[in-house]
Amino acid sequence: GAVVSQHPSWVICKSGTSVKIECRSLDFQATTMFWYRQFPKQSLMLMATSNEGSKATYEQGVEKDKFLINHASLTLSTLTVTSAHPEDSSFYICSARYTQGPMNYGYTFGSGTRLTVV
Amino acid sequence: DAKTTQPPSMDCAEGRAANLPCNHSTISGNEYVYWYRQIHSQGPQYIIHGLKNNETNEMASLIITEDRKSSTLILPHATLRDTAVYYCIVREGGTSYGKLTFGQGTILTVHP
């Protein structure tokens, strides 16, 4: 159980275009999802927290107008990289949180999306 | 910032137990310790998590010290497929929606 599906697994786009990445919880409802970015040989960096039906909470230094997050349903969150540039090329990973008990949460991760901007 | 400290790398012989340490000296009473691993170009895989008691599942065991300031992940019989980056994470509490902040992790290399 607690499976998250992330699509696409890789995408190549031209500089200046926008790219949308989807993150779906397949067998549970996820009121809270998270988006991470990972550069080569580095750890995962949290970009934002996505809450169903409300605005995302962005980490310091992450441009909210560039990385648009929509969490319109309990099973889907999307990350749109707008006006992509080569420096946005990275590995983007989503995560969904589920409840296992009072204050006891599980977190499952998608398989990631490799974005290359040319 | 990550609230944990892990050695950057460790080696282990195939078939032997791999013991991965983690220090989290500033952990609060209601904060859980999570362990994930990541194989190159994949999303992190959940291993185990715990609050204060030792935990065991089909993948590993988690030993948390009584003062909760450190923990050890034990892979009882390491295989080559266990080679990965292992992350020890203290889940933030309060109003931060319980986000997971990743540190640099430990690169575990299992040798034949």
PDB file of N, CA and C in Angstrom, chain A residues 8 10 17 20 22 26 28 36 41 44 47 49 53 60 62 64 68 72 75 78 83 87 89 94 99 103-104 108-109:
ATOM      1  N   PRO A   8       6.073  12.764 -15.844  1.00  0.00           N
ATOM      2  CA  PRO A   8       6.819  11.695 -16.531  1.00  0.00           C
ATOM      3  C   PRO A   8       8.071  11.314 -15.760  1.00  0.00           C
ATOM      4  N   TRP A  10      11.000  11.138 -17.239  1.00  0.00           N
ATOM      5  CA  TRP A  10      12.011  12.047 -17.762  1.00  0.00           C
ATOM      6  C   TRP A  10      11.370  12.938 -18.823  1.00  0.00           C
ATOM      7  N   THR A  17      10.138  27.266 -22.225  1.00  0.00           N
ATOM      8  CA  THR A  17       8.855  26.575 -22.177  1.00  0.00           C
ATOM      9  C   THR A  17       8.541  26.120 -20.756  1.00  0.00           C
ATOM     10  N   LYS A  20       5.070  20.351 -16.880  1.00  0.00           N
ATOM     11  CA  LYS A  20       4.243  19.942 -15.752  1.00  0.00           C
ATOM     12  C   LYS A  20       4.599  18.531 -15.328  1.00  0.00           C
ATOM     13  N   GLU A  22       3.410  15.423 -12.682  1.00  0.00           N
ATOM     14  CA  GLU A  22       2.286  14.967 -11.882  1.00  0.00           C
ATOM     15  C   GLU A  22       2.718  13.967 -10.813  1.00  0.00           C
ATOM     16  N   LEU A  26      -1.941   6.495  -5.335  1.00  0.00           N
ATOM     17  CA  LEU A  26      -2.764   5.491  -6.008  1.00  0.00           C
ATOM     18  C   LEU A  26      -3.754   4.791  -5.089  1.00  0.00           C
ATOM     19  N   PHE A  28      -4.329   5.744  -1.575  1.00  0.00           N
ATOM     20  CA  PHE A  28      -4.654   6.461  -0.348  1.00  0.00           C
ATOM     21  C   PHE A  28      -4.872   7.934  -0.691  1.00  0.00           C
ATOM     22  N   TYR A  36      10.501  17.872  -3.966  1.00  0.00           N
ATOM     23  CA  TYR A  36      11.934  18.000  -3.734  1.00  0.00           C
ATOM     24  C   TYR A  36      12.654  18.160  -5.069  1.00  0.00           C
ATOM     25  N   LYS A  41      24.869  14.303  -7.295  1.00  0.00           N
ATOM     26  CA  LYS A  41      25.740  14.072  -6.150  1.00  0.00           C
ATOM     27  C   LYS A  41      25.376  14.910  -4.933  1.00  0.00           C
ATOM     28  N   LEU A  44      18.542  15.467  -1.352  1.00  0.00           N
ATOM     29  CA  LEU A  44      17.252  16.034  -1.739  1.00  0.00           C
ATOM     30  C   LEU A  44      17.053  17.367  -1.016  1.00  0.00           C
ATOM     31  N   MET A  47      11.480  21.689  -1.726  1.00  0.00           N
ATOM     32  CA  MET A  47      11.089  22.923  -2.413  1.00  0.00           C
ATOM     33  C   MET A  47       9.828  23.513  -1.786  1.00  0.00           C
ATOM     34  N   THR A  49       5.760  22.479   0.291  1.00  0.00           N
ATOM     35  CA  THR A  49       4.758  21.580   0.851  1.00  0.00           C
ATOM     36  C   THR A  49       3.427  21.918   0.209  1.00  0.00           C
ATOM     37  N   GLY A  53      -6.329  21.765  -1.503  1.00  0.00           N
ATOM     38  CA  GLY A  53      -7.300  22.834  -1.370  1.00  0.00           C
ATOM     39  C   GLY A  53      -6.756  24.157  -0.876  1.00  0.00           C
ATOM     40  N   GLN A  60      12.375  28.658   1.820  1.00  0.00           N
ATOM     41  CA  GLN A  60      13.099  29.899   1.571  1.00  0.00           C
ATOM     42  C   GLN A  60      13.995  29.760   0.348  1.00  0.00           C
ATOM     43  N   VAL A  62      12.985  29.486  -2.790  1.00  0.00           N
ATOM     44  CA  VAL A  62      12.305  28.843  -3.918  1.00  0.00           C
ATOM     45  C   VAL A  62      11.275  29.817  -4.487  1.00  0.00           C
ATOM     46  N   LYS A  64       8.127  30.945  -5.980  1.00  0.00           N
ATOM     47  CA  LYS A  64       6.783  30.378  -6.116  1.00  0.00           C
ATOM     48  C   LYS A  64       6.160  30.674  -7.465  1.00  0.00           C
ATOM     49  N   LEU A  68       5.143  26.404  -9.938  1.00  0.00           N
ATOM     50  CA  LEU A  68       3.734  26.462  -9.578  1.00  0.00           C
ATOM     51  C   LEU A  68       3.266  25.090  -9.102  1.00  0.00           C
ATOM     52  N   ALA A  72      -5.232  20.100  -6.267  1.00  0.00           N
ATOM     53  CA  ALA A  72      -6.667  20.313  -6.351  1.00  0.00           C
ATOM     54  C   ALA A  72      -7.492  19.133  -5.861  1.00  0.00           C
ATOM     55  N   THR A  75      -5.711  13.189  -4.385  1.00  0.00           N
ATOM     56  CA  THR A  75      -4.818  12.182  -4.955  1.00  0.00           C
ATOM     57  C   THR A  75      -3.865  12.741  -6.002  1.00  0.00           C
ATOM     58  N   THR A  78       0.455  18.675  -8.693  1.00  0.00           N
ATOM     59  CA  THR A  78       1.280  18.926  -9.880  1.00  0.00           C
ATOM     60  C   THR A  78       2.273  20.038  -9.609  1.00  0.00           C
ATOM     61  N   SER A  83       8.708  28.773 -17.674  1.00  0.00           N
ATOM     62  CA  SER A  83       9.830  29.433 -18.338  1.00  0.00           C
ATOM     63  C   SER A  83      11.149  28.763 -17.935  1.00  0.00           C
ATOM     64  N   GLU A  87      19.448  25.949 -16.008  1.00  0.00           N
ATOM     65  CA  GLU A  87      19.783  25.770 -14.583  1.00  0.00           C
ATOM     66  C   GLU A  87      18.661  25.090 -13.791  1.00  0.00           C
ATOM     67  N   SER A  89      17.417  22.333 -14.848  1.00  0.00           N
ATOM     68  CA  SER A  89      17.620  20.908 -15.092  1.00  0.00           C
ATOM     69  C   SER A  89      17.992  20.230 -13.787  1.00  0.00           C
ATOM     70  N   CYS A  94       8.561  13.799  -5.868  1.00  0.00           N
ATOM     71  CA  CYS A  94       7.428  14.136  -5.012  1.00  0.00           C
ATOM     72  C   CYS A  94       7.300  13.101  -3.897  1.00  0.00           C
ATOM     73  N   THR A  99      -1.325   8.891   7.140  1.00  0.00           N
ATOM     74  CA  THR A  99      -1.405   8.760   8.595  1.00  0.00           C
ATOM     75  C   THR A  99      -1.408   7.302   9.001  1.00  0.00           C
ATOM     76  N   MET A 103      -0.220  11.410  15.193  1.00  0.00           N
ATOM     77  CA  MET A 103       1.092  12.041  15.001  1.00  0.00           C
ATOM     78  C   MET A 103       2.124  11.067  14.417  1.00  0.00           C
ATOM     79  N   ASN A 104       1.669   9.958  13.911  1.00  0.00           N
ATOM     80  CA  ASN A 104       2.558   8.961  13.329  1.00  0.00           C
ATOM     81  C   ASN A 104       2.282   8.905  11.834  1.00  0.00           C
ATOM     82  N   THR A 108       5.744   8.335   1.470  1.00  0.00           N
ATOM     83  CA  THR A 108       6.141   7.526   0.340  1.00  0.00           C
ATOM     84  C   THR A 108       6.543   8.449  -0.801  1.00  0.00           C
ATOM     85  N   PHE A 109       7.538   8.023  -1.568  1.00  0.00           N
ATOM     86  CA  PHE A 109       8.112   8.875  -2.596  1.00  0.00           C
ATOM     87  C   PHE A 109       7.827   8.349  -3.993  1.00  0.00           C
TER      88      PHE A 109
END
